[in-house]
Coordinates of C-alpha atoms and ligand atoms in Angstrom, one line a residue:
M142 CA 0.0 0.0 0.0
M143 CA 2.6 2.6 1.0
A144 CA 5.1 2.7 -1.8
T145 CA 7.9 5.2 -2.2
M146 CA 7.6 8.6 -0.9
P147 CA 7.5 11.4 -2.0
S148 CA 7.6 11.9 -5.8
H149 CA 4.5 11.2 -7.9
D150 CA 3.1 12.3 -11.2
V151 CA -0.1 13.5 -9.5
L152 CA -0.5 14.4 -5.9
I153 CA -4.1 14.6 -4.7
I154 CA -4.9 16.4 -1.5
G155 CA -8.1 15.1 -0.1
A156 CA -9.7 11.7 -0.3
G157 CA -13.4 12.4 -0.4
L158 CA -15.4 11.8 -3.5
A159 CA -13.6 14.4 -5.6
G160 CA -10.1 13.2 -4.5
Q161 CA -10.8 9.5 -4.9
R162 CA -12.5 9.9 -8.3
A163 CA -9.5 12.0 -9.4
A164 CA -7.0 9.4 -8.2
L165 CA -8.8 6.6 -10.1
A166 CA -8.9 8.6 -13.3
A167 CA -5.3 9.7 -13.0
A168 CA -4.2 6.1 -12.3
D169 CA -6.3 4.8 -15.2
A170 CA -4.5 7.3 -17.4
G171 CA -1.2 5.8 -16.4
A172 CA 0.0 8.2 -13.8
S173 CA 1.7 7.4 -10.5
V174 CA -0.6 8.9 -7.8
A175 CA -0.4 9.9 -4.2
I176 CA -3.6 10.6 -2.3
I177 CA -3.4 12.3 1.1
S178 CA -6.1 12.7 3.7
K179 CA -6.1 14.2 7.2
V180 CA -8.7 11.5 8.2
H181 CA -9.1 8.0 7.0
P182 CA -10.6 8.4 3.5
V183 CA -14.0 6.9 4.3
R184 CA -14.4 9.4 7.1
S185 CA -14.1 12.2 4.6
H186 CA -17.1 14.5 4.7
S187 CA -18.6 13.0 1.5
V188 CA -19.7 10.1 3.8
A189 CA -22.4 12.4 5.2
A190 CA -24.1 13.1 1.9
A191 CA -27.6 11.7 2.2
G192 CA -30.2 12.5 -0.3
G193 CA -28.7 11.6 -3.7
I194 CA -27.0 12.5 -6.9
N195 CA -28.6 14.1 -10.0
A196 CA -28.5 12.9 -13.6
A197 CA -30.9 13.1 -16.5
L198 CA -31.1 9.3 -17.2
G199 CA -34.8 8.8 -17.4
A200 CA -36.5 8.2 -20.7
D201 CA -38.4 11.5 -20.5
D202 CA -35.5 13.5 -19.2
T203 CA -32.7 15.4 -21.1
W204 CA -29.4 16.8 -20.1
E205 CA -30.6 20.2 -21.4
S206 CA -33.5 20.1 -18.9
H207 CA -31.1 19.3 -16.0
A208 CA -28.7 22.1 -17.2
F209 CA -31.5 24.7 -17.4
D210 CA -32.7 23.8 -13.9
T211 CA -29.1 24.2 -12.7
V212 CA -28.7 27.5 -14.5
K213 CA -31.9 28.8 -13.0
G214 CA -31.0 27.4 -9.6
S215 CA -27.7 29.3 -9.8
D216 CA -29.7 32.5 -10.3
Y217 CA -27.9 32.8 -13.7
L218 CA -24.4 33.1 -12.0
G219 CA -23.3 29.6 -13.0
D220 CA -21.1 29.3 -16.0
Q221 CA -23.2 27.6 -18.6
D222 CA -20.4 25.9 -20.5
A223 CA -19.3 24.1 -17.3
I224 CA -22.9 23.3 -16.4
E225 CA -23.4 21.8 -19.8
V226 CA -20.3 19.6 -19.3
M227 CA -21.5 18.4 -15.9
C228 CA -25.1 17.6 -17.0
R229 CA -24.1 16.0 -20.3
E230 CA -21.6 13.7 -18.6
A231 CA -23.8 12.9 -15.6
P232 CA -25.7 9.8 -16.9
D233 CA -22.5 8.0 -17.8
E234 CA -21.1 8.7 -14.4
I235 CA -24.1 7.2 -12.7
L236 CA -23.9 4.1 -14.9
H237 CA -20.2 3.8 -14.1
L238 CA -20.9 4.0 -10.4
E239 CA -23.6 1.3 -10.7
H240 CA -21.2 -0.9 -12.7
V241 CA -18.5 -0.7 -10.0
G242 CA -20.9 -1.6 -7.3
V243 CA -23.0 1.3 -5.9
T244 CA -26.3 -0.2 -4.9
F245 CA -28.6 2.5 -6.2
H246 CA -32.3 2.2 -5.3
R247 CA -34.3 0.3 -7.9
S248 CA -38.0 0.7 -8.7
P249 CA -40.4 -2.3 -8.5
T250 CA -39.7 -2.8 -12.3
G251 CA -36.0 -3.2 -11.5
H252 CA -35.0 0.1 -13.1
L253 CA -32.9 2.7 -11.3
G254 CA -35.4 4.7 -9.3
T255 CA -35.4 8.4 -8.6
R256 CA -36.7 10.8 -5.9
A257 CA -37.7 14.4 -6.4
F258 CA -35.3 17.2 -5.2
G259 CA -35.6 21.0 -5.0
G260 CA -35.4 23.2 -8.0
A261 CA -35.7 20.3 -10.5
S262 CA -38.3 20.0 -13.1
Q263 CA -38.1 16.2 -13.1
A264 CA -37.4 13.6 -10.4
R265 CA -33.8 12.9 -11.4
T266 CA -32.1 12.2 -8.1
Y267 CA -30.5 8.7 -7.8
Y268 CA -30.0 7.5 -4.3
V269 CA -29.1 4.8 -1.8
A270 CA -31.7 5.2 1.0
D271 CA -30.3 8.3 2.8
I272 CA -26.7 7.2 2.8
T273 CA -25.8 8.0 -0.8
G274 CA -22.4 9.6 -0.1
Q275 CA -21.4 6.7 2.2
A276 CA -22.4 4.1 -0.4
I277 CA -20.4 5.8 -3.2
L278 CA -17.4 6.6 -1.0
H279 CA -17.0 3.0 0.1
V280 CA -17.2 1.7 -3.4
L281 CA -14.6 4.1 -4.7
Y282 CA -12.3 3.2 -1.8
E283 CA -12.6 -0.5 -2.8
Q284 CA -11.5 0.6 -6.3
L285 CA -8.6 2.6 -4.9
M286 CA -7.3 -0.5 -3.0
K287 CA -7.5 -2.4 -6.3
H288 CA -5.2 0.3 -7.7
H289 CA -2.6 -0.2 -4.9
A290 CA 0.2 -0.6 -7.4
T291 CA -0.1 2.9 -8.8
V292 CA -1.9 4.8 -6.1
D293 CA -0.1 5.4 -2.8
R294 CA -2.5 6.3 0.1
F295 CA -1.3 8.6 2.8
E296 CA -4.0 8.3 5.4
E297 CA -3.9 10.7 8.4
W298 CA -1.4 13.0 6.8
F299 CA -2.1 16.8 7.0
T300 CA -1.1 19.1 4.2
T301 CA 0.1 22.4 5.6
E302 CA 1.0 24.3 2.4
L303 CA 1.6 24.1 -1.3
L304 CA 5.0 24.4 -2.9
Q305 CA 5.9 26.5 -5.9
D306 CA 9.0 26.7 -8.1
D307 CA 10.7 29.9 -9.0
A308 CA 8.4 30.3 -12.0
G309 CA 5.4 30.0 -9.8
A310 CA 4.3 26.5 -10.8
C311 CA 2.9 24.3 -8.1
V312 CA 5.3 21.4 -7.6
G313 CA 4.1 19.7 -4.5
A314 CA 3.2 20.2 -0.9
V315 CA 4.5 20.0 2.6
C316 CA 2.6 17.5 4.8
R317 CA 2.7 16.4 8.4
N318 CA 2.2 12.8 9.4
I319 CA -0.4 13.1 12.1
R320 CA 0.7 9.9 13.7
D321 CA 4.2 11.0 14.6
G322 CA 4.5 14.7 13.7
R323 CA 7.0 14.1 10.9
L324 CA 7.1 16.7 8.1
E325 CA 7.7 15.6 4.5
V326 CA 8.0 17.3 1.1
F327 CA 5.8 15.6 -1.5
D328 CA 7.1 16.4 -5.0
A329 CA 4.6 16.2 -7.8
K330 CA 4.3 17.2 -11.4
S331 CA 0.6 18.0 -10.9
V332 CA -1.3 18.8 -7.7
I333 CA -5.0 18.4 -7.3
L334 CA -6.7 20.1 -4.4
A335 CA -9.7 18.0 -3.4
S336 CA -9.9 19.1 0.2
G337 CA -13.6 19.9 0.5
G338 CA -15.6 22.8 1.9
A339 CA -15.3 25.3 4.7
G340 CA -18.5 24.8 6.7
Q341 CA -16.8 25.2 10.1
V342 CA -16.4 28.9 9.3
Y343 CA -20.0 29.0 10.5
K344 CA -21.6 27.9 13.8
P345 CA -23.8 26.0 13.7
T346 CA -23.2 24.1 10.5
T347 CA -24.2 20.8 8.9
N348 CA -20.5 20.2 8.1
A349 CA -18.1 18.0 10.1
L350 CA -15.2 19.3 12.2
I351 CA -12.8 18.6 9.4
C352 CA -14.4 21.0 6.9
T353 CA -12.1 24.0 7.7
G354 CA -11.4 25.4 4.2
D355 CA -7.8 24.2 4.2
G356 CA -7.4 23.9 0.4
I357 CA -9.2 27.2 -0.3
A358 CA -6.9 29.1 2.0
Q359 CA -3.8 27.2 0.8
A360 CA -4.5 28.0 -2.8
Y361 CA -5.3 31.7 -1.9
R362 CA -2.0 31.9 -0.1
V363 CA -0.1 31.0 -3.2
G364 CA -2.0 33.5 -5.3
A365 CA -4.8 31.5 -6.8
P366 CA -8.0 33.5 -7.2
L367 CA -11.1 32.5 -5.4
M368 CA -14.5 33.0 -7.0
D369 CA -18.2 33.4 -5.8
M370 CA -17.1 33.3 -2.2
E371 CA -20.1 35.4 -1.1
M372 CA -22.4 32.5 -2.1
I373 CA -22.9 30.4 1.1
Q374 CA -25.8 28.1 1.0
Y375 CA -28.2 27.9 4.0
H376 CA -30.0 24.6 3.9
P377 CA -33.7 24.9 4.7
T378 CA -33.9 22.0 7.2
T379 CA -31.3 21.8 10.0
L380 CA -31.8 21.1 13.7
A381 CA -31.7 24.3 15.8
E382 CA -29.6 22.9 18.6
N383 CA -26.6 21.4 16.7
G384 CA -27.0 22.2 13.0
F385 CA -27.5 18.6 11.9
L386 CA -29.0 18.1 8.5
I387 CA -32.4 16.7 7.8
T388 CA -32.0 15.8 4.2
E389 CA -33.9 17.5 1.4
G390 CA -34.9 13.9 0.5
A391 CA -37.6 14.3 3.2
R392 CA -39.3 17.0 1.2
G393 CA -38.5 15.0 -2.0
E394 CA -40.5 12.2 -0.5
G395 CA -43.4 14.5 0.3
A396 CA -42.8 16.3 3.7
H397 CA -44.4 19.7 4.2
L398 CA -43.2 22.9 6.0
Y399 CA -45.5 24.7 8.4
N400 CA -45.2 27.9 10.5
A401 CA -46.3 28.1 14.1
K402 CA -49.8 29.1 13.0
G403 CA -50.1 25.8 11.1
E404 CA -49.9 27.5 7.6
R405 CA -48.1 25.8 4.8
F406 CA -46.4 29.1 4.1
M407 CA -44.5 28.0 0.9
E408 CA -47.8 28.5 -0.9
R409 CA -47.1 32.2 -0.6
Y410 CA -43.4 32.1 -1.7
A411 CA -43.3 29.4 -4.4
P412 CA -46.8 28.5 -5.4
N413 CA -45.8 26.0 -8.0
K414 CA -42.8 24.1 -6.4
L415 CA -43.8 24.8 -2.8
E416 CA -41.3 23.0 -0.5
L417 CA -39.3 21.9 -3.6
A418 CA -38.3 25.4 -4.7
S419 CA -34.6 25.9 -4.7
R420 CA -32.8 26.1 -1.4
D421 CA -32.1 29.8 -1.3
V422 CA -35.8 30.5 -1.9
V423 CA -37.0 28.1 0.8
S424 CA -34.5 29.2 3.4
R425 CA -35.4 32.9 2.8
A426 CA -39.1 32.0 3.1
E427 CA -38.5 30.2 6.4
Q428 CA -36.3 33.0 7.8
T429 CA -39.0 35.6 6.8
E430 CA -41.7 33.6 8.7
I431 CA -39.4 33.4 11.7
N432 CA -38.4 37.1 11.6
E433 CA -42.0 38.2 11.2
G434 CA -43.1 36.3 14.3
R435 CA -44.8 33.3 12.7
G436 CA -42.1 30.8 13.8
F437 CA -42.0 29.0 17.1
P438 CA -40.5 30.9 20.1
D439 CA -37.2 29.0 19.7
G440 CA -36.7 30.5 16.2
T441 CA -37.8 27.4 14.3
I442 CA -40.6 26.3 12.0
S443 CA -41.8 22.7 11.5
L444 CA -41.1 20.0 9.0
D445 CA -43.9 17.4 8.9
I446 CA -42.5 14.1 7.6
T447 CA -45.7 12.2 8.7
K448 CA -47.0 13.1 5.3
V449 CA -44.7 10.4 4.0
P450 CA -46.0 6.9 4.5
R451 CA -44.3 5.5 7.6
K452 CA -43.1 2.4 5.8
R453 CA -41.4 4.5 3.2
T454 CA -39.8 6.8 5.8
L455 CA -38.4 3.8 7.6
E456 CA -37.0 2.4 4.3
A457 CA -35.8 5.4 2.5
L458 CA -35.1 8.0 5.2
R459 CA -33.8 5.8 8.0
E460 CA -30.8 8.0 8.9
I461 CA -33.0 11.0 9.7
V462 CA -35.3 8.7 11.7
N463 CA -32.2 8.1 13.9
I464 CA -31.1 11.7 13.9
G465 CA -34.6 12.8 14.9
R466 CA -34.8 10.3 17.7
D467 CA -31.2 10.6 19.0
F468 CA -30.7 14.4 18.6
A469 CA -34.1 16.0 18.9
G470 CA -36.1 13.3 20.8
V471 CA -38.6 13.2 18.0
D472 CA -40.1 10.2 16.2
I473 CA -40.4 11.8 12.7
T474 CA -42.7 9.1 11.5
R475 CA -45.3 10.2 14.1
E476 CA -44.8 13.9 14.7
P477 CA -43.3 17.1 13.1
I478 CA -39.7 18.1 13.8
K479 CA -38.6 21.7 14.4
I480 CA -36.0 23.0 12.0
R481 CA -34.5 26.2 10.7
P482 CA -32.1 27.3 7.9
G483 CA -28.5 26.5 8.6
A484 CA -25.1 27.0 7.0
H485 CA -24.4 24.0 4.7
Y486 CA -22.3 24.5 1.6
I487 CA -20.0 27.0 -0.1
M488 CA -20.7 27.6 -3.8
G489 CA -17.5 29.5 -4.1
G490 CA -13.9 28.3 -4.0
V491 CA -10.7 28.0 -6.0
K492 CA -11.5 29.3 -9.5
T493 CA -11.0 26.6 -12.1
D494 CA -11.8 25.7 -15.7
V495 CA -13.7 22.6 -16.7
D496 CA -10.6 20.5 -16.4
G497 CA -9.9 21.6 -12.9
Q498 CA -7.0 23.9 -13.8
T499 CA -6.4 27.0 -11.8
P500 CA -4.4 29.9 -13.1
I501 CA -1.4 28.5 -11.2
P502 CA 0.4 26.1 -13.5
G503 CA 0.3 22.5 -12.1
L504 CA -2.4 23.3 -9.6
Y505 CA -5.9 21.8 -10.0
A506 CA -8.9 21.9 -7.8
A507 CA -12.1 19.7 -7.8
G508 CA -15.1 19.2 -5.5
E509 CA -16.3 21.6 -2.9
V510 CA -12.9 23.3 -2.6
A511 CA -13.3 24.4 -6.2
C512 CA -15.5 26.9 -8.1
V513 CA -15.9 25.8 -11.7
S514 CA -18.6 27.5 -11.4
V515 CA -21.5 25.1 -11.8
H516 CA -23.5 26.3 -8.8
G517 CA -23.3 30.0 -9.2
G518 CA -25.4 31.8 -6.6
N519 CA -27.2 28.7 -5.4
R520 CA -26.5 25.0 -5.7
L521 CA -29.3 22.6 -6.4
G522 CA -29.5 19.7 -4.0
A523 CA -27.8 16.5 -5.3
N524 CA -25.7 18.5 -7.8
S525 CA -22.7 18.5 -5.5
L526 CA -21.9 14.8 -5.5
L527 CA -22.2 15.1 -9.2
D528 CA -19.8 18.0 -9.3
T529 CA -17.2 16.2 -7.2
L530 CA -17.3 13.1 -9.5
I531 CA -17.4 14.8 -12.9
F532 CA -14.7 17.4 -12.2
G533 CA -12.7 15.1 -10.0
R534 CA -12.5 12.7 -12.9
R535 CA -11.7 15.5 -15.4
S536 CA -9.0 16.9 -13.2
G537 CA -7.4 13.5 -12.8
V538 CA -7.3 12.9 -16.5
H539 CA -5.9 16.4 -17.3
A540 CA -3.4 16.3 -14.4
A541 CA -2.1 12.9 -15.6
A542 CA -1.7 14.2 -19.2
R543 CA 0.2 17.3 -17.9
A544 CA 2.5 15.1 -15.9
Q545 CA 3.6 13.4 -19.1
Q546 CA 4.9 16.8 -20.4
V547 CA 6.9 18.1 -17.4
A548 CA 10.0 16.9 -15.5
M549 CA 9.7 15.6 -12.0
P550 CA 10.4 18.5 -9.6
A551 CA 12.6 18.1 -6.6
A552 CA 12.0 20.6 -3.9
P553 CA 14.9 20.7 -1.4
A554 CA 14.3 19.0 1.9
S555 CA 14.7 22.4 3.5
A556 CA 11.3 23.3 2.0
V557 CA 9.9 22.0 5.3
D558 CA 11.9 24.5 7.4
A559 CA 9.5 27.3 7.2
T560 CA 6.6 25.0 8.2
R561 CA 8.6 23.5 11.0
A562 CA 9.4 27.0 12.3
R563 CA 5.7 28.0 12.1
I564 CA 4.6 24.9 14.0
D565 CA 7.4 25.4 16.6
A566 CA 6.2 28.9 17.1
I567 CA 2.6 27.8 17.7
L568 CA 3.8 25.2 20.3
A569 CA 6.0 27.8 22.0
R570 CA 3.1 30.3 22.5
P571 CA 2.7 31.1 26.2
A572 CA -0.6 30.4 27.9
G573 CA -2.6 33.5 28.3
G574 CA -3.8 34.2 24.8
R575 CA -7.3 33.2 23.9
R576 CA -8.0 29.5 23.2
V577 CA -8.4 28.3 19.6
S578 CA -11.9 27.0 20.3
E579 CA -13.0 30.4 21.7
I580 CA -11.9 32.2 18.6
K581 CA -13.5 29.6 16.4
T582 CA -16.8 29.9 18.2
E583 CA -16.8 33.7 18.0
L584 CA -16.0 33.5 14.3
G585 CA -18.7 30.9 13.6
E586 CA -21.4 32.8 15.6
T587 CA -20.4 36.1 14.0
M588 CA -20.7 34.7 10.4
N589 CA -24.0 33.1 11.3
R590 CA -25.3 36.4 12.6
Y591 CA -24.1 38.8 9.9
V592 CA -23.3 36.7 6.8
A593 CA -26.3 34.4 6.7
V594 CA -29.6 34.3 4.8
F595 CA -30.1 38.1 5.0
R596 CA -27.2 40.5 4.9
D597 CA -26.6 44.3 4.9
A598 CA -23.7 46.7 4.7
D599 CA -23.8 47.5 8.4
G600 CA -23.7 43.8 9.5
L601 CA -21.1 42.9 6.9
G602 CA -18.9 45.7 8.2
Q603 CA -19.2 44.5 11.7
A604 CA -18.4 40.9 10.6
H605 CA -15.3 42.2 8.8
E606 CA -14.1 44.0 11.9
V607 CA -14.5 40.9 14.1
V608 CA -12.7 38.7 11.6
R609 CA -9.8 41.1 11.4
R610 CA -9.6 41.2 15.2
L611 CA -9.8 37.4 15.4
K612 CA -7.0 37.1 12.9
E613 CA -4.8 39.1 15.3
E614 CA -5.9 37.2 18.3
A615 CA -5.2 33.9 16.5
E616 CA -1.6 34.9 16.3
T617 CA -1.3 34.3 20.1
A618 CA -3.8 31.6 20.6
H619 CA -2.1 28.9 22.7
V620 CA -2.3 25.1 22.5
D621 CA -2.0 22.7 25.4
D622 CA -0.6 19.6 23.6
R623 CA 3.1 20.1 22.7
G624 CA 3.6 16.5 21.6
T625 CA 4.1 14.9 18.2
V626 CA 1.7 12.0 18.3
F627 CA -1.8 12.8 17.0
N628 CA -1.4 16.4 18.1
Q629 CA -4.9 17.7 16.9
D630 CA -4.4 20.8 19.1
V631 CA -1.7 22.2 16.9
L632 CA -3.5 21.2 13.7
G633 CA -6.6 23.0 15.1
A634 CA -4.5 26.2 15.4
I635 CA -3.4 25.8 11.8
E636 CA -7.0 25.2 10.6
L637 CA -8.1 28.3 12.5
G638 CA -5.8 30.3 10.3
Y639 CA -7.4 28.8 7.2
M640 CA -10.9 29.5 8.5
L641 CA -10.2 33.1 9.2
E642 CA -8.6 33.6 5.8
V643 CA -11.7 32.0 4.1
A644 CA -14.1 34.0 6.3
E645 CA -12.5 37.3 5.3
T646 CA -12.8 36.5 1.6
I647 CA -16.5 35.6 2.1
V648 CA -17.2 38.8 3.9
V649 CA -15.3 41.0 1.4
A650 CA -17.1 39.4 -1.5
A651 CA -20.5 39.8 0.2
Q652 CA -19.7 43.5 0.8
E653 CA -18.7 43.9 -2.8
R654 CA -21.8 42.4 -4.4
K655 CA -24.4 45.2 -4.0
E656 CA -27.4 43.3 -5.2
S657 CA -29.4 40.2 -4.3
R658 CA -28.8 37.0 -6.2
G659 CA -29.0 33.4 -5.1
A660 CA -27.8 32.9 -1.6
Q661 CA -26.6 36.5 -1.3
Y662 CA -29.7 38.5 -0.2
R663 CA -28.8 42.1 0.7
T664 CA -31.7 43.8 2.5
D665 CA -30.1 47.1 1.4
F666 CA -30.0 46.0 -2.3
P667 CA -33.0 43.7 -2.5
E668 CA -33.2 43.3 -6.3
R669 CA -31.1 41.3 -8.7
N670 CA -29.3 43.7 -10.9
D671 CA -28.1 42.0 -14.1
G672 CA -27.0 45.3 -15.6
E673 CA -24.2 45.8 -13.0
W674 CA -23.8 42.4 -11.3
L675 CA -24.1 39.6 -13.8
K676 CA -20.5 38.8 -13.1
H677 CA -18.3 36.8 -10.8
I678 CA -16.4 38.4 -8.0
D679 CA -12.9 37.0 -7.8
V680 CA -10.8 37.5 -4.7
S681 CA -7.1 37.2 -4.5
R682 CA -4.3 38.3 -2.4
N683 CA -2.5 41.4 -3.5
G684 CA 0.8 40.8 -1.6
D685 CA 0.0 42.6 1.6
E686 CA -2.5 39.9 2.8
T687 CA -5.6 41.9 2.1
P688 CA -8.2 40.5 -0.2
H689 CA -8.1 42.1 -3.6
V690 CA -11.4 42.1 -5.6
S691 CA -11.7 41.8 -9.4
Y692 CA -14.5 40.6 -11.7
S693 CA -14.8 37.9 -14.4
P694 CA -17.6 37.4 -16.9
V695 CA -20.4 34.8 -16.5
T696 CA -20.4 32.4 -19.5
I697 CA -23.8 32.2 -21.1
T698 CA -24.3 29.6 -23.8
Q699 CA -28.0 29.3 -24.4
W700 CA -30.0 30.5 -21.5
E701 CA -30.4 34.3 -21.2
P702 CA -31.2 35.5 -17.6
Q703 CA -34.9 35.5 -16.8
E704 CA -37.0 36.4 -13.8
R705 CA -36.7 33.4 -11.4
T706 CA -39.9 32.1 -10.0
Y707 CA -40.8 28.6 -8.6
Ligands
FAD1352 C1 -24.8 16.5 5.9 C2 -24.6 16.7 4.4 C3 -25.3 16.1 3.5 C4 -25.1 16.3 2.1 N1 -25.9 15.6 1.2 C5 -25.7 15.7 -0.1 C6 -26.4 15.0 -1.1 O1 -27.3 14.2 -0.8 N2 -26.1 15.2 -2.4 C7 -25.2 16.1 -2.9 O2 -25.0 16.2 -4.1 N3 -24.4 16.8 -2.0 C8 -24.6 16.6 -0.6 N4 -23.9 17.3 0.3 C9 -22.7 18.1 -0.2 C10 -21.6 17.1 -0.5 O3 -21.6 16.0 0.4 C11 -20.2 17.7 -0.4 O4 -20.2 18.9 -1.1 C12 -19.2 16.8 -1.1 O5 -19.3 15.5 -0.6 C13 -17.7 17.3 -0.9 O6 -16.8 16.3 -1.4 P1 -15.3 16.6 -1.6 O7 -14.7 15.4 -2.1 O8 -15.2 17.9 -2.3 O9 -14.8 16.9 -0.1 P2 -14.8 16.0 1.2 O10 -15.6 14.8 1.1 O11 -15.2 16.9 2.3 O12 -13.3 15.5 1.4 C14 -12.3 16.4 1.7 C15 -11.0 15.6 1.9 O13 -9.9 16.5 2.0 C16 -9.1 16.1 3.1 N5 -8.4 17.2 3.7 C17 -9.0 18.4 4.0 N6 -8.0 19.3 4.4 C18 -6.8 18.6 4.4 C19 -5.5 18.9 4.7 N7 -5.1 20.0 5.2 N8 -4.6 17.9 4.6 C20 -4.9 16.7 4.1 N9 -6.2 16.3 3.8 C21 -7.1 17.3 3.9 C22 -10.1 15.4 4.1 O14 -9.5 14.5 5.0 C23 -11.0 14.7 3.1 O15 -10.4 13.5 2.7 C24 -24.1 17.1 1.7 C25 -23.3 17.8 2.6 C26 -23.6 17.6 3.9 C27 -22.7 18.4 4.9

């Protein structure tokens, strides 16, 4: 399993669905591959994906219909060339998964069965009960093990930074073996960032503790532009106490939303699609009900899954039966459960083309860390798993082809010196500064207060001030564990730095976009303004560590922007 270290054609940072799919594609293309993950690969956050994955496979469905729904869902900010690629290639990807062993749900006739999902004009979400991510991740991991001769797995290794050569090309990364604290340089001809999202920038969040935006910050630090960072998705159905997700699959199966007066309020906001309007629309409707006093006193509204036949819930939604019982004390097959919108997904990320290439030669990105941009202002449910697989595969293929053209770099062993000095400095901090966890909590609560479903200039300004102060405080945040073995304390301090970097770019982009589109609803600019803002906001470092804003055009192929109603 562990072959030679540390030179490979393709180095993949992250072993969720995007990373594993990229590794398999690169290996199939003949490249030697290293795949690194800070947790065991099947604990990557893709394992939490519940509801399903979209593809236009049905006899009555077309990729154009899927693409239009995605464009509309994105509030016309998604790049239509990339959306076309994703939707065109989706059916083959689902069939490929099925052939390698993913046990997708089948209808009584034996055909692959679908469920409805938000913002879609057809039921085109393929699923494995409500453990779709887990099912796919485990099957891909089996395939990775089958490729042990060409894919070296580095499990529980933490990437601290990307390495560049004198010409600025990405030539590898510095990584720390979490088990013993050893630092290594990993040389590679091509590097693919597949390190997932940044949900922990918010509190609460549906995302796991490991989703700390590492790759987004690492790319930003070497000068790669980030795009659409203001677009943070609030999922309509999360538990108030802890942010746990109740999958959209519940509404797909027929669950209804009610306010505290018992009104099915979505009739007022999205008379055609009701609960299955796109997520930004449903979350905004819920938050409006809550803000205007029609929610429950604890700031929630209710999701009634008893509308779904009990037998079906027990079969197709069994994970949320468990979540309801264990974390809310509610039997969702017999009574409504209280929910509210919660931070869930980042549409923005490291800017790439449809082959995963960033503007930094040799550096690719795929999955939630990346912004292709197929989700634009708002991602449709079940389009993210698809994004990870399509663009993971395409990145793997392209990175492998590039590797055939360039010589193997060889960064000096001293490339780890700066990292070692930084880590030593963290370990040497005297007690007395704030704790990492305190800073992280203040960050998450600030973002959830000011950079959430509704935003305005005043709140964003306050958020920016807090983030800048926390960046300073993080410089002295002390850690208790000074050891080398599984020192999660020191990794937590490094991750905090990534999160603060990502948070600042989110806030700056949200301040910049003076209109309302998708997940960015500015109460001080409540209309979508295509004349001025039908463009991407790119954020990059301008040398002095402050985010620098520029714009790039939205690619429109066949769908001109229209008014968006559901
Ligand atoms: C609760 C939940 C349910 C969801 N359900 C669905 C759904 O039904 N359908 C859908 O389409 N989408 C869903 N999503 C979204 C989707 O699951 C994610 O966007 C997607 O799985 C992200 O995959 P990824 O491969 O990009 O990243 P991840 O799966 O998050 O993997 C990231 C990898 O990077 C590694 N990593 C990170 N930082 C470092 C570092 N510094 N060093 C080394 N390794 C590192 C991690 O260890 C991990 O292996 C859901 C999301 C959540 C939170």
